[in-house]
Amino acid sequence: MKAVKVADNIYWVGAIDWNIRNFHGYLTQKGTTYNAYLILDEKITLIDTVKSCFFDEMLARIRDVVDPAKIEYIVSNHVEMDHSGSIPSLMKIAVNASIITSVNGEKGLMAHYEKYYKDSKAAEGCWNFITVQSGDKLVLGRNTLEFLHTPMVHWPDNMVSFLREAGVLFSNDAFGQHIATSERFVDELAFDIAMKETAKYYANIALPYGRQVKNVLNAVSGMDIQIIAPSHGLIWRSGIKSVIDKYRKWSENEADNKAVIIYDTMWGSTEQIAYMIQSAFERKRIGTKMLSLKANHISDIMTHVLEAKYICVGSPTLNNGMMPDVAAFLCYLKGLAPKNRIGLAFGSYGWGGQSVGQVDEALRSMGFKMLDMIRIQYIPSEERLLNERQKLENELP
Ligand code: FEO
C-alpha cells in the first residue's frame, strides 16, 4: 500500500472501498474512498482517518512515508464514523498524539468512542483533545493549519482545515464524491464523471443545508485555494472554480428550466399520464427526464432533482393511498428539502383515488408552488390525455 503525494510533504493515506453499494441509503454504484491526509512537518499531522475496517490500509499507507507512532496531531474535521472510525486504533499507536477538533467534535468523539477512550485512559493516560474555534491557527513547523467551523455541513461538529502555505483546503465531506478509483485526482478522470458524482453527493448529503453551505463559501472565498482535498473521492487540483461555482448555484437552490417526472405505475395508466406530461413540457421546449421508480434509485433521482425547476410525481391509488415506492421517495425528498420548485401531482385510479391528492399535499407541504393535479380514472382515453396536455401547456410559461 503506497501513499500518494498530493503536494510537497502532503500525502493521501486513505482507503479505497471498492465494494460498498449503500451508504446510509445512498446508492454508491461506484464505491467510495475514505481520504486521510498526512502532513510531514515538525509536527507530523494526520487529517482525518478512515472507516474502522480500513484501518490497516490507512496504516500501511502512513508507514510508506513515516512511522505512525510519530504522529503528533490528528485533526478530526468530522465525527461521522467513516472519518473518525480509526481514531481509537490509531491512538494505540500514536500514543502521544493530540486530537484537534471542534468543541462539538470532542463531544461527538467522546460519545462515539467512550469505551475506547476509557480503555486508553486506564492504559495510557487519556486522549488529549485540543479544541479549536473558527479562525484558530495551529503551527506545525513551516506550515500553519487554520480551522473554519462549518456546522451542519452536514453534522454539528463539521469543520474544514486550510494549510495556507500550500493552499490546500481539507474540506472533509464538502466537494467530495463517492467514487472508488485508483486515480486520486479529478484531472486523472473524465471531468464530467467527477462533476456528476459531486452533484449526486451534494443532492443527497448537503442539499438541506444551503444556508450553511453559503456561509462556508463566503468564508473560503478569501482563501488562495490551490487544492481541495475532500474526504471522499477525487482531489481537486484543477476545476476548483467550476466546483465552487456549482456549490454556489446548488446552495442558492437555483434550478434550471427543466422537469423531472417521477412515477410508479400499476397497470401502465399512470405511466401513460407521465408520458403525456413529458410531451407537454417538450412542446414548451422545457427539457425533461422520465424517472420510473421501478428503474431508478431515489438517490439517483435526487441528482436530477437538484437542478430541475419542475418536480412532477405520479402514483396510482393502492389501498387508499399512494404506491410504497412513491411514499418512500416523497419522504426522502422532504428530508432533503429542495426549495423554489414547482410541483405537479398526477396518477390514475380505479375507485377512491386518494393517491394524487396525497402526493399534491406532500409536495405542497415542502413549499412547492403546485400546478393543477391530474387525476384520471382507469385507462386514460386519447381524448382525455390530449385535453390534459393542453391544460398543462396553458399553465406552463
Ligand atoms: Fe463522509 Fe459525513 O461523513
CSV table of C-alpha atoms and ligand atoms in Angstrom, one decimal:
chain,number,residue,atom,x,y,z
A,1,MET,CA,0.0,0.0,0.0
A,2,LYS,CA,1.5,3.3,-1.1
A,3,ALA,CA,0.9,6.8,0.0
A,4,VAL,CA,0.1,9.3,-2.9
A,5,LYS,CA,1.9,12.6,-3.0
A,6,VAL,CA,-0.7,15.5,-3.1
A,7,ALA,CA,1.9,18.3,-2.8
A,8,ASP,CA,5.3,18.8,-1.2
A,9,ASN,CA,5.2,16.9,2.2
A,10,ILE,CA,1.5,16.2,1.9
A,11,TYR,CA,0.3,12.7,1.2
A,12,TRP,CA,-3.0,10.9,0.7
A,13,VAL,CA,-3.0,7.9,3.0
A,14,GLY,CA,-6.7,6.9,2.8
A,15,ALA,CA,-8.5,3.7,1.8
A,16,ILE,CA,-10.5,2.7,-1.2
A,17,ASP,CA,-13.8,0.9,-0.6
A,18,TRP,CA,-14.4,-0.7,-3.9
A,19,ASN,CA,-17.4,-2.7,-2.9
A,20,ILE,CA,-19.7,-0.5,-0.8
A,21,ARG,CA,-23.1,-0.1,-2.6
A,22,ASN,CA,-25.2,1.5,0.0
A,23,PHE,CA,-24.1,4.4,2.1
A,24,HIS,CA,-26.9,5.1,4.6
A,25,GLY,CA,-29.4,4.8,1.9
A,26,TYR,CA,-27.4,6.4,-0.8
A,27,LEU,CA,-26.7,4.0,-3.7
A,28,THR,CA,-22.9,4.0,-4.3
A,29,GLN,CA,-22.6,2.1,-7.5
A,30,LYS,CA,-19.0,3.3,-7.9
A,31,GLY,CA,-17.9,2.6,-4.3
A,32,THR,CA,-16.1,5.3,-2.4
A,33,THR,CA,-12.9,6.3,-0.7
A,34,TYR,CA,-12.2,7.5,2.8
A,35,ASN,CA,-9.5,10.1,2.4
A,36,ALA,CA,-6.9,10.8,5.1
A,37,TYR,CA,-4.0,13.1,4.6
A,38,LEU,CA,-0.6,13.2,6.2
A,39,ILE,CA,1.4,16.4,6.5
A,40,LEU,CA,5.1,16.0,7.1
A,41,ASP,CA,6.3,18.9,9.1
A,42,GLU,CA,8.0,19.4,12.5
A,43,LYS,CA,4.7,18.2,14.0
A,44,ILE,CA,3.6,15.3,11.9
A,45,THR,CA,-0.2,15.7,11.3
A,46,LEU,CA,-2.9,13.4,10.1
A,47,ILE,CA,-6.1,15.0,8.7
A,48,ASP,CA,-9.0,12.7,9.5
A,49,THR,CA,-8.9,8.9,9.4
A,50,VAL,CA,-10.9,6.1,7.7
A,51,LYS,CA,-13.7,3.8,8.4
A,52,SER,CA,-12.5,1.4,11.1
A,53,CYS,CA,-12.5,-1.7,8.9
A,54,PHE,CA,-10.0,0.0,6.7
A,55,PHE,CA,-7.6,0.9,9.5
A,56,ASP,CA,-4.9,-1.5,8.3
A,57,GLU,CA,-4.9,0.0,4.8
A,58,MET,CA,-4.5,3.5,6.1
A,59,LEU,CA,-1.8,2.4,8.5
A,60,ALA,CA,0.1,0.7,5.7
A,61,ARG,CA,0.0,3.9,3.6
A,62,ILE,CA,1.1,6.0,6.5
A,63,ARG,CA,4.0,3.6,7.1
A,64,ASP,CA,5.0,4.1,3.5
A,65,VAL,CA,6.2,7.6,4.4
A,66,VAL,CA,6.6,7.8,8.2
A,67,ASP,CA,6.4,5.8,11.4
A,68,PRO,CA,2.8,6.3,12.6
A,69,ALA,CA,4.0,6.4,16.2
A,70,LYS,CA,5.5,9.8,15.3
A,71,ILE,CA,2.1,11.4,14.5
A,72,GLU,CA,1.6,14.3,16.9
A,73,TYR,CA,-1.7,15.8,15.7
A,74,ILE,CA,-4.8,14.0,14.5
A,75,VAL,CA,-7.2,16.6,13.1
A,76,SER,CA,-10.8,15.3,13.3
A,77,ASN,CA,-12.8,17.5,10.9
A,78,HIS,CA,-15.9,15.4,11.3
A,79,VAL,CA,-17.1,12.8,13.8
A,80,GLU,CA,-19.1,10.6,11.4
A,81,MET,CA,-17.5,7.2,11.6
A,82,ASP,CA,-16.4,7.0,8.0
A,83,HIS,CA,-13.8,9.6,9.1
A,84,SER,CA,-13.3,9.0,12.8
A,85,GLY,CA,-13.6,5.2,12.9
A,86,SER,CA,-9.9,4.5,13.0
A,87,ILE,CA,-9.0,7.1,15.7
A,88,PRO,CA,-9.3,4.5,18.6
A,89,SER,CA,-6.9,2.1,16.8
A,90,LEU,CA,-4.5,4.9,15.8
A,91,MET,CA,-4.4,6.3,19.3
A,92,LYS,CA,-3.0,3.0,20.5
A,93,ILE,CA,0.0,3.5,18.2
A,94,ALA,CA,0.4,7.3,18.1
A,95,VAL,CA,0.1,7.3,21.9
A,96,ASN,CA,1.3,10.9,22.3
A,97,ALA,CA,-0.9,12.4,19.6
A,98,SER,CA,-3.4,15.1,20.4
A,99,ILE,CA,-6.8,15.2,18.7
A,100,ILE,CA,-7.6,18.6,17.2
A,101,THR,CA,-11.3,19.1,16.8
A,102,SER,CA,-14.2,21.5,17.4
A,103,VAL,CA,-16.0,21.6,20.7
A,104,ASN,CA,-18.8,19.6,19.2
A,105,GLY,CA,-16.2,17.3,17.6
A,106,GLU,CA,-14.8,16.5,21.1
A,107,LYS,CA,-18.3,15.8,22.4
A,108,GLY,CA,-19.2,13.6,19.4
A,109,LEU,CA,-16.0,11.7,19.6
A,110,MET,CA,-16.4,11.1,23.3
A,111,ALA,CA,-20.0,9.9,22.7
A,112,HIS,CA,-18.9,7.5,19.9
A,113,TYR,CA,-15.8,6.1,21.5
A,114,GLU,CA,-16.3,6.3,25.2
A,115,LYS,CA,-15.4,2.6,25.6
A,116,TYR,CA,-12.1,3.0,23.8
A,117,TYR,CA,-11.4,6.3,25.5
A,118,LYS,CA,-11.9,4.7,28.9
A,119,ASP,CA,-9.7,1.8,27.9
A,120,SER,CA,-6.9,4.1,26.8
A,121,LYS,CA,-7.3,6.2,29.9
A,122,ALA,CA,-6.7,3.1,32.0
A,123,ALA,CA,-3.7,2.1,30.0
A,124,GLU,CA,-2.1,5.2,28.7
A,125,GLY,CA,-3.4,8.3,30.5
A,126,CYS,CA,-6.2,9.6,28.2
A,127,TRP,CA,-6.9,11.0,24.8
A,128,ASN,CA,-5.6,14.5,24.7
A,129,PHE,CA,-8.1,16.8,23.0
A,130,ILE,CA,-7.3,20.3,21.7
A,131,THR,CA,-10.4,22.1,20.7
A,132,VAL,CA,-10.3,24.8,18.2
A,133,GLN,CA,-12.6,27.7,17.3
A,134,SER,CA,-13.2,29.1,13.8
A,135,GLY,CA,-10.2,31.2,12.8
A,136,ASP,CA,-7.8,29.4,15.2
A,137,LYS,CA,-4.4,28.6,13.8
A,138,LEU,CA,-2.0,25.7,14.7
A,139,VAL,CA,1.6,26.0,13.8
A,140,LEU,CA,3.0,22.7,12.5
A,141,GLY,CA,6.5,24.0,11.8
A,142,ARG,CA,7.0,25.5,8.4
A,143,ASN,CA,3.2,25.3,7.8
A,144,THR,CA,0.2,26.5,9.7
A,145,LEU,CA,-3.2,25.0,9.7
A,146,GLU,CA,-6.2,27.2,10.0
A,147,PHE,CA,-9.6,26.0,11.1
A,148,LEU,CA,-13.0,27.0,9.9
A,149,HIS,CA,-16.1,25.7,11.6
A,150,THR,CA,-18.8,24.5,9.1
A,151,PRO,CA,-21.6,23.4,11.4
A,152,MET,CA,-24.4,21.4,9.7
A,153,VAL,CA,-22.5,20.8,6.6
A,154,HIS,CA,-23.6,18.3,7.4
A,155,TRP,CA,-23.2,17.5,11.2
A,156,PRO,CA,-22.9,20.0,14.1
A,157,ASP,CA,-19.3,19.1,14.5
A,158,ASN,CA,-18.1,19.8,11.0
A,159,MET,CA,-15.1,21.9,10.3
A,160,VAL,CA,-12.6,22.3,7.4
A,161,SER,CA,-8.8,22.9,7.7
A,162,PHE,CA,-6.7,25.1,5.5
A,163,LEU,CA,-3.0,24.8,5.0
A,164,ARG,CA,-2.2,28.3,3.9
A,165,GLU,CA,1.4,27.9,2.7
A,166,ALA,CA,0.4,25.1,0.3
A,167,GLY,CA,-3.1,26.4,-0.4
A,168,VAL,CA,-4.7,23.1,0.5
A,169,LEU,CA,-8.2,23.1,1.8
A,170,PHE,CA,-9.0,19.8,3.6
A,171,SER,CA,-12.8,20.2,3.0
A,172,ASN,CA,-14.0,16.9,4.6
A,173,ASP,CA,-17.4,15.9,3.1
A,174,ALA,CA,-17.7,19.2,1.1
A,175,PHE,CA,-16.7,18.9,-2.6
A,176,GLY,CA,-16.5,15.1,-2.2
A,177,GLN,CA,-17.8,12.3,-4.4
A,178,HIS,CA,-18.5,8.6,-3.8
A,179,ILE,CA,-16.1,7.1,-6.4
A,180,ALA,CA,-13.6,4.3,-5.8
A,181,THR,CA,-10.8,4.6,-8.3
A,182,SER,CA,-7.1,4.1,-8.4
A,183,GLU,CA,-6.9,7.7,-9.7
A,184,ARG,CA,-6.6,10.2,-6.9
A,185,PHE,CA,-7.1,13.5,-8.8
A,186,VAL,CA,-10.1,14.8,-10.7
A,187,ASP,CA,-7.8,15.6,-13.7
A,188,GLU,CA,-6.9,12.0,-14.0
A,189,LEU,CA,-10.5,11.0,-14.7
A,190,ALA,CA,-13.2,12.4,-17.1
A,191,PHE,CA,-14.3,15.7,-15.6
A,192,ASP,CA,-18.0,15.2,-16.2
A,193,ILE,CA,-17.9,11.9,-14.2
A,194,ALA,CA,-16.3,13.7,-11.2
A,195,MET,CA,-18.8,16.6,-11.5
A,196,LYS,CA,-21.8,14.2,-11.8
A,197,GLU,CA,-20.8,12.3,-8.7
A,198,THR,CA,-20.2,15.7,-6.9
A,199,ALA,CA,-23.7,16.7,-7.8
A,200,LYS,CA,-25.1,13.4,-6.5
A,201,TYR,CA,-23.2,13.8,-3.3
A,202,TYR,CA,-24.5,17.3,-2.8
A,203,ALA,CA,-28.1,16.4,-3.7
A,204,ASN,CA,-28.1,13.5,-1.2
A,205,ILE,CA,-26.0,15.0,1.6
A,206,ALA,CA,-25.7,18.7,1.6
A,207,LEU,CA,-28.9,19.9,-0.1
A,208,PRO,CA,-30.9,20.6,3.2
A,209,TYR,CA,-28.1,22.9,4.3
A,210,GLY,CA,-27.9,25.5,1.6
A,211,ARG,CA,-27.7,28.5,4.0
A,212,GLN,CA,-24.8,26.9,5.9
A,213,VAL,CA,-23.1,26.0,2.6
A,214,LYS,CA,-23.3,29.6,1.5
A,215,ASN,CA,-21.7,30.7,4.8
A,216,VAL,CA,-18.8,28.3,4.1
A,217,LEU,CA,-18.4,29.5,0.5
A,218,ASN,CA,-18.3,33.1,1.7
A,219,ALA,CA,-15.7,32.2,4.4
A,220,VAL,CA,-13.4,30.4,1.9
A,221,SER,CA,-13.7,33.0,-0.8
A,222,GLY,CA,-10.8,34.9,0.7
A,223,MET,CA,-8.5,31.8,0.7
A,224,ASP,CA,-6.0,31.2,-2.1
A,225,ILE,CA,-7.0,27.6,-2.7
A,226,GLN,CA,-4.7,25.6,-4.9
A,227,ILE,CA,-6.0,22.2,-4.0
A,228,ILE,CA,-9.3,21.0,-2.5
A,229,ALA,CA,-8.7,17.7,-0.7
A,230,PRO,CA,-12.1,16.2,0.3
A,231,SER,CA,-12.7,13.2,2.5
A,232,HIS,CA,-14.3,11.2,-0.3
A,233,GLY,CA,-13.3,10.6,-3.8
A,234,LEU,CA,-11.0,12.6,-6.0
A,235,ILE,CA,-8.9,15.6,-5.2
A,236,TRP,CA,-9.4,18.9,-7.0
A,237,ARG,CA,-6.2,20.4,-8.2
A,238,SER,CA,-8.0,21.7,-11.3
A,239,GLY,CA,-11.6,22.6,-11.8
A,240,ILE,CA,-11.7,24.4,-8.4
A,241,LYS,CA,-13.6,27.4,-9.7
A,242,SER,CA,-16.1,25.2,-11.5
A,243,VAL,CA,-16.9,23.1,-8.4
A,244,ILE,CA,-17.1,26.2,-6.2
A,245,ASP,CA,-19.5,27.8,-8.7
A,246,LYS,CA,-21.6,24.7,-8.8
A,247,TYR,CA,-21.8,24.6,-5.0
A,248,ARG,CA,-22.8,28.3,-5.0
A,249,LYS,CA,-25.6,27.5,-7.5
A,250,TRP,CA,-26.8,24.5,-5.6
A,251,SER,CA,-26.7,26.3,-2.2
A,252,GLU,CA,-28.9,29.0,-3.7
A,253,ASN,CA,-31.4,26.3,-4.8
A,254,GLU,CA,-31.1,27.8,-8.3
A,255,ALA,CA,-32.9,25.4,-10.6
A,256,ASP,CA,-32.8,25.2,-14.4
A,257,ASN,CA,-35.8,25.4,-16.6
A,258,LYS,CA,-36.3,21.6,-16.8
A,259,ALA,CA,-38.7,19.0,-15.4
A,260,VAL,CA,-38.3,15.6,-13.7
A,261,ILE,CA,-41.2,13.2,-14.0
A,262,ILE,CA,-41.0,10.7,-11.2
A,263,TYR,CA,-43.6,7.9,-11.0
A,264,ASP,CA,-44.6,4.4,-10.2
A,265,THR,CA,-47.4,2.6,-12.2
A,266,MET,CA,-49.5,-0.4,-11.6
A,267,TRP,CA,-51.0,-1.3,-15.0
A,268,GLY,CA,-49.4,1.4,-17.1
A,269,SER,CA,-52.1,4.1,-16.8
A,270,THR,CA,-50.1,6.4,-14.6
A,271,GLU,CA,-47.1,5.9,-16.9
A,272,GLN,CA,-49.3,7.0,-19.9
A,273,ILE,CA,-50.1,10.2,-18.0
A,274,ALA,CA,-46.4,10.6,-17.2
A,275,TYR,CA,-45.6,10.4,-21.0
A,276,MET,CA,-48.4,12.9,-21.7
A,277,ILE,CA,-46.8,15.3,-19.2
A,278,GLN,CA,-43.4,14.8,-20.8
A,279,SER,CA,-45.0,15.7,-24.1
A,280,ALA,CA,-46.5,18.9,-22.7
A,281,PHE,CA,-43.1,20.0,-21.4
A,282,GLU,CA,-41.4,19.0,-24.6
A,283,ARG,CA,-43.9,21.1,-26.6
A,284,LYS,CA,-43.0,24.0,-24.4
A,285,ARG,CA,-39.3,23.3,-25.1
A,286,ILE,CA,-38.6,22.5,-21.4
A,287,GLY,CA,-36.2,19.7,-21.0
A,288,THR,CA,-37.4,16.6,-19.2
A,289,LYS,CA,-36.2,13.5,-17.5
A,290,MET,CA,-38.5,10.5,-17.1
A,291,LEU,CA,-37.7,8.6,-13.9
A,292,SER,CA,-39.7,5.4,-13.1
A,293,LEU,CA,-39.3,4.5,-9.5
A,294,LYS,CA,-39.1,0.8,-10.7
A,295,ALA,CA,-35.9,1.6,-12.7
A,296,ASN,CA,-34.2,4.4,-10.7
A,297,HIS,CA,-32.9,4.6,-7.1
A,298,ILE,CA,-34.2,7.6,-5.1
A,299,SER,CA,-30.6,8.8,-4.6
A,300,ASP,CA,-30.0,8.9,-8.4
A,301,ILE,CA,-33.3,10.6,-8.8
A,302,MET,CA,-32.1,13.3,-6.4
A,303,THR,CA,-29.2,14.1,-8.7
A,304,HIS,CA,-31.8,15.1,-11.4
A,305,VAL,CA,-34.0,16.9,-8.9
A,306,LEU,CA,-31.0,19.1,-7.8
A,307,GLU,CA,-31.2,21.3,-10.9
A,308,ALA,CA,-34.8,20.9,-12.0
A,309,LYS,CA,-37.4,23.6,-11.6
A,310,TYR,CA,-40.5,21.3,-12.1
A,311,ILE,CA,-40.9,18.2,-9.9
A,312,CYS,CA,-43.8,16.0,-11.2
A,313,VAL,CA,-44.7,13.0,-9.1
A,314,GLY,CA,-47.2,10.3,-10.1
A,315,SER,CA,-48.8,7.4,-8.3
A,316,PRO,CA,-51.8,5.2,-8.9
A,317,THR,CA,-54.0,4.6,-5.8
A,318,LEU,CA,-53.3,1.4,-3.9
A,319,ASN,CA,-55.2,0.5,-0.8
A,320,ASN,CA,-56.5,4.1,-0.4
A,321,GLY,CA,-53.0,5.6,-0.6
A,322,MET,CA,-50.0,6.0,-2.9
A,323,MET,CA,-47.7,3.3,-4.0
A,324,PRO,CA,-45.0,2.5,-1.4
A,325,ASP,CA,-42.1,3.5,-3.7
A,326,VAL,CA,-43.7,6.9,-4.2
A,327,ALA,CA,-44.2,7.3,-0.5
A,328,ALA,CA,-40.6,6.4,0.2
A,329,PHE,CA,-39.4,8.9,-2.4
A,330,LEU,CA,-41.6,11.7,-1.1
A,331,CYS,CA,-40.3,11.0,2.4
A,332,TYR,CA,-36.7,11.2,1.2
A,333,LEU,CA,-37.4,14.3,-0.9
A,334,LYS,CA,-38.9,16.1,2.1
A,335,GLY,CA,-35.8,15.4,4.2
A,336,LEU,CA,-33.5,16.9,1.5
A,337,ALA,CA,-35.8,19.9,1.3
A,338,PRO,CA,-35.2,21.4,-2.2
A,339,LYS,CA,-36.6,24.9,-2.4
A,340,ASN,CA,-38.1,27.2,-5.1
A,341,ARG,CA,-39.7,24.4,-7.0
A,342,ILE,CA,-42.9,23.9,-8.9
A,343,GLY,CA,-44.7,20.6,-8.3
A,344,LEU,CA,-47.3,18.6,-10.2
A,345,ALA,CA,-49.1,15.5,-8.8
A,346,PHE,CA,-50.7,13.0,-11.1
A,347,GLY,CA,-51.9,9.5,-11.3
A,348,SER,CA,-54.7,7.1,-12.3
A,349,TYR,CA,-57.1,5.3,-10.0
A,350,GLY,CA,-59.9,2.7,-10.1
A,351,TRP,CA,-62.1,3.9,-7.3
A,352,GLY,CA,-61.4,6.0,-4.2
A,353,GLY,CA,-58.4,7.7,-6.0
A,354,GLN,CA,-56.8,9.2,-2.9
A,355,SER,CA,-53.2,9.0,-4.1
A,356,VAL,CA,-53.0,12.1,-6.3
A,357,GLY,CA,-54.4,14.3,-3.6
A,358,GLN,CA,-51.9,12.9,-1.1
A,359,VAL,CA,-49.0,13.5,-3.5
A,360,ASP,CA,-50.2,17.0,-4.1
A,361,GLU,CA,-50.4,17.6,-0.3
A,362,ALA,CA,-47.0,16.2,0.3
A,363,LEU,CA,-45.4,18.5,-2.3
A,364,ARG,CA,-47.3,21.5,-1.1
A,365,SER,CA,-46.0,20.7,2.5
A,366,MET,CA,-42.5,21.1,1.1
A,367,GLY,CA,-43.3,24.7,0.0
A,368,PHE,CA,-43.6,23.9,-3.7
A,369,LYS,CA,-45.9,26.0,-5.8
A,370,MET,CA,-48.3,23.5,-7.4
A,371,LEU,CA,-49.7,23.1,-10.9
A,372,ASP,CA,-53.2,21.6,-11.2
A,373,MET,CA,-53.2,18.0,-10.3
A,374,ILE,CA,-54.0,15.4,-13.0
A,375,ARG,CA,-56.2,12.5,-11.9
A,376,ILE,CA,-57.7,10.1,-14.3
A,377,GLN,CA,-59.9,7.0,-13.7
A,378,TYR,CA,-58.8,3.6,-15.1
A,379,ILE,CA,-57.2,3.8,-18.5
A,380,PRO,CA,-56.9,7.3,-19.9
A,381,SER,CA,-58.5,7.9,-23.3
A,382,GLU,CA,-56.6,9.6,-26.1
A,383,GLU,CA,-59.0,12.5,-25.9
A,384,ARG,CA,-58.6,12.9,-22.2
A,385,LEU,CA,-54.8,12.8,-22.5
A,386,LEU,CA,-54.9,15.5,-25.2
A,387,ASN,CA,-57.2,17.7,-23.1
A,388,GLU,CA,-55.0,17.3,-20.0
A,389,ARG,CA,-51.9,18.1,-22.1
A,390,GLN,CA,-53.5,21.2,-23.4
A,391,LYS,CA,-54.5,22.3,-19.9
A,392,LEU,CA,-50.9,21.7,-18.7
A,393,GLU,CA,-49.4,23.6,-21.6
A,394,ASN,CA,-51.7,26.5,-20.8
A,395,GLU,CA,-50.4,26.6,-17.3
A,396,LEU,CA,-46.7,26.5,-18.3
A,397,PRO,CA,-44.9,29.7,-19.3
B,1,FEO,FE1,-18.3,11.3,5.0
B,1,FEO,FE2,-20.5,12.9,7.0
B,1,FEO,O1,-19.2,11.6,6.5
